[in-house]
Amino acid sequence: MLTGSLVALVTPMHDDGTLDFASLERLIDWHLEEGSDAIGIVGTTGEASTVDLAEHCDLIGAAVRCCAGRAPVIAGTGANSTAEAIELARRARQLGADYSLTVVPYYNKPTQEGMYRHFRAIAEAVDMPHILYNVPGRTVAGMSNDTILRLADIPNIVGIKDASGDIPNGADLLRRAPADFAVYGADDPSALALMFLGAHGIFSVTANVAPRLMREMNQAALDGDVAYANAINRRLFPLHQQLFVESNPIPVKWALAQMGAIGQGIRLPLTTLSPAGQAAVRAAMEEAGIASATAAR
């Protein structure tokens, strides 16, 4: 079972919005050096909604080649069209991704039965490990625990990325889930609480700028070292909050640019971080002690 710190990686772009593969490779190398346990590519933080199909596949392929077996690659393959999600998962498998990450269909607001059939169709069509992704703040419709548990019975649906931030609901899921079904926290401010309840790791935005600390926090939680995990979380908590001061990934891409890890590129309809947002993120970086950190160049 995949455990630990799973970074929801940004997609570096040049100032004109074109993809910056050289920076992506440097960023992945840095994450692996810092201990990230897996690389999540072309997810929400990776601006999957603004890249076309060819770019989507190019990003997955680049991540697979760069990781070269050093860490698993989790490829974002979600879509609100079941046929498109199946095609993306097929491409990810062909390109060598280790897992697909498939979000609840957005905008069309499917029923719980519709969600079940959507994810079952993907799993039946593409023979690879699939991780569900529940983020009701973006998709509006969210999966119920009963639906998740139905899907957990499908052999190649192996876990869920839970970005709901609903700890009681997460506790119920962890209580009822099969032992071989992984639950990952994905709401940075509340994810450690879910770890203490038995979650298997964290899909993190904060890990983009603090990979080693997030790795240490996850490992401490898995080892039962509550005091050390809490100490790291307290240090990072302002980042957990301020990296969402504007729509993700606006703040985290600005922070990485300040660290010299990537350029300023971001695609419309997302915009660069506002001056007020910059002040908030800068203060959080300073409190975490990483404002002057330098990622791989």
mmCIF file of C-alpha atoms in Angstrom:
data_model
loop_
_atom_site.group_PDB
_atom_site.id
_atom_site.type_symbol
_atom_site.label_atom_id
_atom_site.label_comp_id
_atom_site.label_asym_id
_atom_site.label_seq_id
_atom_site.Cartn_x
_atom_site.Cartn_y
_atom_site.Cartn_z
ATOM 1 C CA MET A 1 0.000 0.000 0.000
ATOM 2 C CA LEU A 2 1.267 3.464 -0.926
ATOM 3 C CA THR A 3 1.815 5.568 2.202
ATOM 4 C CA GLY A 4 3.385 8.856 3.245
ATOM 5 C CA SER A 5 3.781 12.257 1.627
ATOM 6 C CA LEU A 6 2.250 12.403 -1.841
ATOM 7 C CA VAL A 7 2.902 15.777 -3.426
ATOM 8 C CA ALA A 8 0.199 17.314 -5.593
ATOM 9 C CA LEU A 9 2.756 18.833 -7.941
ATOM 10 C CA VAL A 10 2.370 22.129 -9.777
ATOM 11 C CA THR A 11 2.892 22.321 -13.523
ATOM 12 C CA PRO A 12 5.730 24.773 -14.234
ATOM 13 C CA MET A 13 5.078 27.172 -17.102
ATOM 14 C CA HIS A 14 7.003 29.878 -18.886
ATOM 15 C CA ASP A 15 5.756 33.454 -18.686
ATOM 16 C CA ASP A 16 3.764 32.950 -21.888
ATOM 17 C CA GLY A 17 1.958 29.938 -20.412
ATOM 18 C CA THR A 18 3.804 27.227 -22.341
ATOM 19 C CA LEU A 19 4.891 24.168 -20.392
ATOM 20 C CA ASP A 20 8.351 24.291 -18.823
ATOM 21 C CA PHE A 21 9.595 20.699 -18.864
ATOM 22 C CA ALA A 22 13.123 21.562 -17.741
ATOM 23 C CA SER A 23 11.774 23.097 -14.529
ATOM 24 C CA LEU A 24 9.429 20.149 -14.067
ATOM 25 C CA GLU A 25 12.322 17.705 -14.176
ATOM 26 C CA ARG A 26 14.346 19.775 -11.712
ATOM 27 C CA LEU A 27 11.335 20.026 -9.425
ATOM 28 C CA ILE A 28 10.759 16.265 -9.450
ATOM 29 C CA ASP A 29 14.444 15.570 -8.784
ATOM 30 C CA TRP A 30 14.319 17.955 -5.824
ATOM 31 C CA HIS A 31 11.213 16.276 -4.424
ATOM 32 C CA LEU A 32 12.788 12.860 -4.624
ATOM 33 C CA GLU A 33 15.921 14.143 -2.929
ATOM 34 C CA GLU A 34 13.784 15.693 -0.182
ATOM 35 C CA GLY A 35 11.906 12.436 0.396
ATOM 36 C CA SER A 36 8.479 12.824 -1.193
ATOM 37 C CA ASP A 37 6.982 9.343 -1.371
ATOM 38 C CA ALA A 38 5.095 9.803 -4.655
ATOM 39 C CA ILE A 39 4.643 12.391 -7.389
ATOM 40 C CA GLY A 40 1.112 13.461 -8.294
ATOM 41 C CA ILE A 41 1.091 14.952 -11.789
ATOM 42 C CA VAL A 42 -1.619 16.858 -13.701
ATOM 43 C CA GLY A 43 -4.098 17.053 -10.860
ATOM 44 C CA THR A 44 -5.935 20.105 -9.567
ATOM 45 C CA THR A 45 -2.694 21.746 -8.430
ATOM 46 C CA GLY A 46 -1.156 20.768 -11.762
ATOM 47 C CA GLU A 47 -3.760 22.816 -13.677
ATOM 48 C CA ALA A 48 -5.228 19.775 -15.399
ATOM 49 C CA SER A 49 -8.266 21.826 -16.370
ATOM 50 C CA THR A 50 -6.189 24.161 -18.571
ATOM 51 C CA VAL A 51 -3.975 21.699 -20.469
ATOM 52 C CA ASP A 52 -5.061 19.934 -23.637
ATOM 53 C CA LEU A 53 -4.917 16.163 -24.161
ATOM 54 C CA ALA A 54 -1.487 16.169 -25.798
ATOM 55 C CA GLU A 55 -0.021 18.347 -23.032
ATOM 56 C CA HIS A 56 -1.687 16.187 -20.384
ATOM 57 C CA CYS A 57 -0.011 13.092 -21.792
ATOM 58 C CA ASP A 58 3.320 14.870 -22.267
ATOM 59 C CA LEU A 59 3.326 15.841 -18.584
ATOM 60 C CA ILE A 60 2.582 12.299 -17.439
ATOM 61 C CA GLY A 61 5.291 10.917 -19.722
ATOM 62 C CA ALA A 62 7.825 13.460 -18.483
ATOM 63 C CA ALA A 63 7.086 12.610 -14.853
ATOM 64 C CA VAL A 64 7.428 8.877 -15.505
ATOM 65 C CA ARG A 65 10.740 9.336 -17.301
ATOM 66 C CA CYS A 66 12.105 11.649 -14.621
ATOM 67 C CA CYS A 67 11.051 9.450 -11.708
ATOM 68 C CA ALA A 68 12.494 6.414 -13.502
ATOM 69 C CA GLY A 69 11.185 4.069 -10.840
ATOM 70 C CA ARG A 70 12.533 6.119 -7.934
ATOM 71 C CA ALA A 71 9.007 6.907 -6.746
ATOM 72 C CA PRO A 72 5.487 6.088 -7.959
ATOM 73 C CA VAL A 73 3.773 8.470 -10.367
ATOM 74 C CA ILE A 74 0.106 9.199 -9.710
ATOM 75 C CA ALA A 75 -1.442 10.576 -12.887
ATOM 76 C CA GLY A 76 -4.499 12.789 -12.788
ATOM 77 C CA THR A 77 -7.014 11.255 -15.205
ATOM 78 C CA GLY A 78 -10.296 12.749 -14.077
ATOM 79 C CA ALA A 79 -13.004 14.162 -16.318
ATOM 80 C CA ASN A 80 -16.725 14.808 -16.117
ATOM 81 C CA SER A 81 -17.150 12.616 -19.191
ATOM 82 C CA THR A 82 -16.743 8.922 -18.384
ATOM 83 C CA ALA A 83 -15.423 8.207 -21.876
ATOM 84 C CA GLU A 84 -12.788 10.935 -21.558
ATOM 85 C CA ALA A 85 -11.744 9.717 -18.109
ATOM 86 C CA ILE A 86 -11.312 6.202 -19.504
ATOM 87 C CA GLU A 87 -9.184 7.528 -22.366
ATOM 88 C CA LEU A 88 -6.986 9.537 -20.007
ATOM 89 C CA ALA A 89 -6.508 6.508 -17.760
ATOM 90 C CA ARG A 90 -5.583 4.376 -20.777
ATOM 91 C CA ARG A 91 -3.023 6.931 -21.862
ATOM 92 C CA ALA A 92 -1.597 7.125 -18.340
ATOM 93 C CA ARG A 93 -1.222 3.348 -18.195
ATOM 94 C CA GLN A 94 0.458 3.265 -21.611
ATOM 95 C CA LEU A 95 2.861 5.993 -20.504
ATOM 96 C CA GLY A 96 3.885 4.007 -17.433
ATOM 97 C CA ALA A 97 2.089 5.789 -14.600
ATOM 98 C CA ASP A 98 1.761 3.677 -11.473
ATOM 99 C CA TYR A 99 -1.674 4.941 -10.418
ATOM 100 C CA SER A 100 -4.525 6.923 -11.885
ATOM 101 C CA LEU A 101 -6.237 9.599 -9.797
ATOM 102 C CA THR A 102 -9.832 10.130 -10.873
ATOM 103 C CA VAL A 103 -11.972 12.951 -9.547
ATOM 104 C CA VAL A 104 -15.726 12.956 -8.960
ATOM 105 C CA PRO A 105 -17.303 14.287 -12.189
ATOM 106 C CA TYR A 106 -17.695 18.040 -11.927
ATOM 107 C CA TYR A 107 -20.405 20.386 -13.219
ATOM 108 C CA ASN A 108 -22.889 17.715 -14.294
ATOM 109 C CA LYS A 109 -23.644 16.757 -10.637
ATOM 110 C CA PRO A 110 -24.155 12.998 -10.954
ATOM 111 C CA THR A 111 -26.158 10.994 -8.427
ATOM 112 C CA GLN A 112 -24.421 8.539 -6.118
ATOM 113 C CA GLU A 113 -25.407 5.748 -8.497
ATOM 114 C CA GLY A 114 -23.979 7.750 -11.395
ATOM 115 C CA MET A 115 -20.691 8.193 -9.530
ATOM 116 C CA TYR A 116 -20.538 4.482 -8.773
ATOM 117 C CA ARG A 117 -21.111 3.518 -12.399
ATOM 118 C CA HIS A 118 -18.611 6.165 -13.609
ATOM 119 C CA PHE A 119 -15.761 4.878 -11.458
ATOM 120 C CA ARG A 120 -16.669 1.229 -12.003
ATOM 121 C CA ALA A 121 -16.574 1.757 -15.780
ATOM 122 C CA ILE A 122 -13.097 3.300 -15.557
ATOM 123 C CA ALA A 123 -11.778 0.491 -13.363
ATOM 124 C CA GLU A 124 -13.216 -2.179 -15.636
ATOM 125 C CA ALA A 125 -11.849 -0.528 -18.778
ATOM 126 C CA VAL A 126 -8.288 0.162 -17.591
ATOM 127 C CA ASP A 127 -6.268 -2.461 -15.725
ATOM 128 C CA MET A 128 -4.234 -0.349 -13.326
ATOM 129 C CA PRO A 129 -4.596 0.791 -9.700
ATOM 130 C CA HIS A 130 -7.116 3.638 -9.421
ATOM 131 C CA ILE A 131 -7.391 6.176 -6.606
ATOM 132 C CA LEU A 132 -10.698 7.990 -6.230
ATOM 133 C CA TYR A 133 -10.669 11.741 -5.587
ATOM 134 C CA ASN A 134 -13.423 13.394 -3.562
ATOM 135 C CA VAL A 135 -13.246 17.204 -3.511
ATOM 136 C CA PRO A 136 -16.790 18.549 -3.122
ATOM 137 C CA GLY A 137 -15.570 22.128 -2.790
ATOM 138 C CA ARG A 138 -14.683 21.979 -6.504
ATOM 139 C CA THR A 139 -17.046 19.379 -7.923
ATOM 140 C CA VAL A 140 -20.155 20.436 -5.915
ATOM 141 C CA ALA A 141 -21.370 16.831 -5.812
ATOM 142 C CA GLY A 142 -19.462 14.663 -3.354
ATOM 143 C CA MET A 143 -19.246 10.913 -2.868
ATOM 144 C CA SER A 144 -20.944 9.402 0.149
ATOM 145 C CA ASN A 145 -19.078 6.870 2.248
ATOM 146 C CA ASP A 146 -21.547 4.203 1.174
ATOM 147 C CA THR A 147 -20.627 4.842 -2.477
ATOM 148 C CA ILE A 148 -16.913 4.817 -1.664
ATOM 149 C CA LEU A 149 -17.283 1.481 0.131
ATOM 150 C CA ARG A 150 -19.153 -0.033 -2.815
ATOM 151 C CA LEU A 151 -16.281 1.025 -5.043
ATOM 152 C CA ALA A 152 -13.712 -0.331 -2.573
ATOM 153 C CA ASP A 153 -14.982 -3.814 -3.411
ATOM 154 C CA ILE A 154 -13.655 -3.421 -6.970
ATOM 155 C CA PRO A 155 -10.145 -4.969 -6.889
ATOM 156 C CA ASN A 156 -8.217 -2.280 -8.762
ATOM 157 C CA ILE A 157 -9.814 0.666 -6.935
ATOM 158 C CA VAL A 158 -7.222 0.881 -4.189
ATOM 159 C CA GLY A 159 -7.858 4.102 -2.292
ATOM 160 C CA ILE A 160 -9.325 7.584 -2.052
ATOM 161 C CA LYS A 161 -7.914 11.080 -1.888
ATOM 162 C CA ASP A 162 -10.250 12.868 0.523
ATOM 163 C CA ALA A 163 -10.136 16.648 0.160
ATOM 164 C CA SER A 164 -13.456 17.248 1.897
ATOM 165 C CA GLY A 165 -11.890 18.403 5.163
ATOM 166 C CA ASP A 166 -14.725 16.585 6.965
ATOM 167 C CA ILE A 167 -12.983 14.780 9.818
ATOM 168 C CA PRO A 168 -16.063 13.017 11.305
ATOM 169 C CA ASN A 169 -16.937 11.698 7.854
ATOM 170 C CA GLY A 170 -13.331 10.592 7.362
ATOM 171 C CA ALA A 171 -13.358 8.827 10.724
ATOM 172 C CA ASP A 172 -16.477 6.928 9.681
ATOM 173 C CA LEU A 173 -14.875 5.918 6.385
ATOM 174 C CA LEU A 174 -11.694 4.734 8.088
ATOM 175 C CA ARG A 175 -13.751 2.706 10.559
ATOM 176 C CA ARG A 176 -15.690 0.943 7.807
ATOM 177 C CA ALA A 177 -13.127 0.649 4.987
ATOM 178 C CA PRO A 178 -11.432 -2.665 4.113
ATOM 179 C CA ALA A 179 -7.918 -3.073 5.460
ATOM 180 C CA ASP A 180 -6.431 -2.998 1.957
ATOM 181 C CA PHE A 181 -8.190 0.234 0.919
ATOM 182 C CA ALA A 182 -6.086 3.369 1.457
ATOM 183 C CA VAL A 183 -7.499 6.670 2.674
ATOM 184 C CA TYR A 184 -5.397 9.777 2.053
ATOM 185 C CA GLY A 185 -6.021 13.211 3.535
ATOM 186 C CA ALA A 186 -5.926 16.007 0.970
ATOM 187 C CA ASP A 187 -7.034 19.085 2.898
ATOM 188 C CA ASP A 188 -3.734 20.343 4.306
ATOM 189 C CA PRO A 189 -5.160 22.145 7.382
ATOM 190 C CA SER A 190 -6.996 19.023 8.582
ATOM 191 C CA ALA A 191 -5.006 16.182 7.020
ATOM 192 C CA LEU A 192 -2.853 15.388 10.050
ATOM 193 C CA ALA A 193 -5.986 14.860 12.143
ATOM 194 C CA LEU A 194 -7.083 12.273 9.585
ATOM 195 C CA MET A 195 -3.656 10.632 9.822
ATOM 196 C CA PHE A 196 -4.077 10.259 13.577
ATOM 197 C CA LEU A 197 -7.376 8.485 12.883
ATOM 198 C CA GLY A 198 -5.649 5.977 10.624
ATOM 199 C CA ALA A 199 -5.229 7.595 7.193
ATOM 200 C CA HIS A 200 -2.318 6.296 5.156
ATOM 201 C CA GLY A 201 -0.783 9.548 3.931
ATOM 202 C CA ILE A 202 -1.392 13.075 2.699
ATOM 203 C CA PHE A 203 -1.826 14.400 -0.829
ATOM 204 C CA SER A 204 -0.394 17.806 -0.123
ATOM 205 C CA VAL A 205 -0.177 21.231 -1.710
ATOM 206 C CA THR A 206 2.116 22.404 1.103
ATOM 207 C CA ALA A 207 4.551 19.641 0.145
ATOM 208 C CA ASN A 208 5.353 21.637 -2.999
ATOM 209 C CA VAL A 209 7.305 24.147 -0.909
ATOM 210 C CA ALA A 210 8.167 22.046 2.163
ATOM 211 C CA PRO A 211 8.678 18.474 0.916
ATOM 212 C CA ARG A 212 11.105 17.312 3.580
ATOM 213 C CA LEU A 213 9.007 18.632 6.449
ATOM 214 C CA MET A 214 5.848 17.073 5.031
ATOM 215 C CA ARG A 215 7.676 13.761 4.610
ATOM 216 C CA GLU A 216 8.895 13.903 8.212
ATOM 217 C CA MET A 217 5.426 14.818 9.490
ATOM 218 C CA ASN A 218 3.799 11.949 7.601
ATOM 219 C CA GLN A 219 6.380 9.453 8.803
ATOM 220 C CA ALA A 220 6.027 10.624 12.387
ATOM 221 C CA ALA A 221 2.264 10.166 12.180
ATOM 222 C CA LEU A 222 2.642 6.693 10.675
ATOM 223 C CA ASP A 223 5.138 5.814 13.433
ATOM 224 C CA GLY A 224 2.791 7.057 16.165
ATOM 225 C CA ASP A 225 5.072 9.954 17.152
ATOM 226 C CA VAL A 226 2.236 12.377 17.826
ATOM 227 C CA ALA A 227 4.364 15.048 19.480
ATOM 228 C CA TYR A 228 6.820 15.369 16.584
ATOM 229 C CA ALA A 229 4.107 15.273 13.943
ATOM 230 C CA ASN A 230 2.196 17.995 15.792
ATOM 231 C CA ALA A 231 5.315 20.129 16.143
ATOM 232 C CA ILE A 232 5.908 20.081 12.393
ATOM 233 C CA ASN A 233 2.241 20.710 11.666
ATOM 234 C CA ARG A 234 2.196 23.752 13.947
ATOM 235 C CA ARG A 235 5.194 25.139 12.069
ATOM 236 C CA LEU A 236 3.552 24.552 8.697
ATOM 237 C CA PHE A 237 -0.011 25.456 9.627
ATOM 238 C CA PRO A 238 0.126 29.069 8.370
ATOM 239 C CA LEU A 239 1.253 27.671 5.003
ATOM 240 C CA HIS A 240 -1.569 25.113 5.039
ATOM 241 C CA GLN A 241 -3.957 28.052 5.314
ATOM 242 C CA GLN A 242 -2.344 30.769 3.214
ATOM 243 C CA LEU A 243 -1.560 28.543 0.237
ATOM 244 C CA PHE A 244 -5.334 28.675 -0.261
ATOM 245 C CA VAL A 245 -5.718 32.423 0.263
ATOM 246 C CA GLU A 246 -6.633 32.509 -3.447
ATOM 247 C CA SER A 247 -7.595 29.646 -5.725
ATOM 248 C CA ASN A 248 -5.076 26.811 -5.779
ATOM 249 C CA PRO A 249 -2.517 26.726 -7.421
ATOM 250 C CA ILE A 250 -2.176 30.535 -7.584
ATOM 251 C CA PRO A 251 -0.487 30.943 -4.160
ATOM 252 C CA VAL A 252 1.753 27.879 -4.317
ATOM 253 C CA LYS A 253 3.055 28.733 -7.784
ATOM 254 C CA TRP A 254 3.915 32.235 -6.539
ATOM 255 C CA ALA A 255 5.700 30.748 -3.518
ATOM 256 C CA LEU A 256 7.745 28.382 -5.691
ATOM 257 C CA ALA A 257 8.675 31.261 -7.981
ATOM 258 C CA GLN A 258 9.980 33.156 -4.949
ATOM 259 C CA MET A 259 12.087 30.128 -4.086
ATOM 260 C CA GLY A 260 13.604 30.110 -7.573
ATOM 261 C CA ALA A 261 12.096 26.727 -8.397
ATOM 262 C CA ILE A 262 9.816 27.768 -11.256
ATOM 263 C CA GLY A 263 8.932 30.825 -13.305
ATOM 264 C CA GLN A 264 5.843 32.993 -13.004
ATOM 265 C CA GLY A 265 3.730 31.266 -15.668
ATOM 266 C CA ILE A 266 0.105 30.411 -14.990
ATOM 267 C CA ARG A 267 -2.833 30.008 -17.374
ATOM 268 C CA LEU A 268 -6.057 31.944 -17.535
ATOM 269 C CA PRO A 269 -8.588 31.972 -16.037
ATOM 270 C CA LEU A 270 -6.103 31.769 -13.152
ATOM 271 C CA THR A 271 -4.083 34.902 -12.520
ATOM 272 C CA THR A 272 -0.956 35.784 -10.582
ATOM 273 C CA LEU A 273 -1.223 36.219 -6.820
ATOM 274 C CA SER A 274 -2.515 39.601 -5.664
ATOM 275 C CA PRO A 275 -0.319 41.907 -3.540
ATOM 276 C CA ALA A 276 -2.401 41.108 -0.451
ATOM 277 C CA GLY A 277 -2.056 37.401 -1.147
ATOM 278 C CA GLN A 278 1.685 37.774 -1.636
ATOM 279 C CA ALA A 279 2.040 39.397 1.784
ATOM 280 C CA ALA A 280 0.060 36.590 3.421
ATOM 281 C CA VAL A 281 2.018 33.798 1.737
ATOM 282 C CA ARG A 282 5.361 35.501 2.367
ATOM 283 C CA ALA A 283 4.591 35.788 6.070
ATOM 284 C CA ALA A 284 3.594 32.108 6.226
ATOM 285 C CA MET A 285 6.800 31.086 4.462
ATOM 286 C CA GLU A 286 8.856 33.116 6.910
ATOM 287 C CA GLU A 287 7.047 31.569 9.880
ATOM 288 C CA ALA A 288 7.772 28.109 8.485
ATOM 289 C CA GLY A 289 11.422 29.033 8.012
ATOM 290 C CA ILE A 290 11.483 28.380 4.291
ATOM 291 C CA ALA A 291 11.265 31.888 2.819
ATOM 292 C CA SER A 292 14.925 31.833 1.845
ATOM 293 C CA ALA A 293 14.964 28.170 0.825
ATOM 294 C CA THR A 294 16.097 27.392 -2.688
ATOM 295 C CA ALA A 295 14.745 24.476 -4.657
ATOM 296 C CA ALA A 296 16.832 22.692 -7.257
ATOM 297 C CA ARG A 297 17.853 25.067 -10.048
#
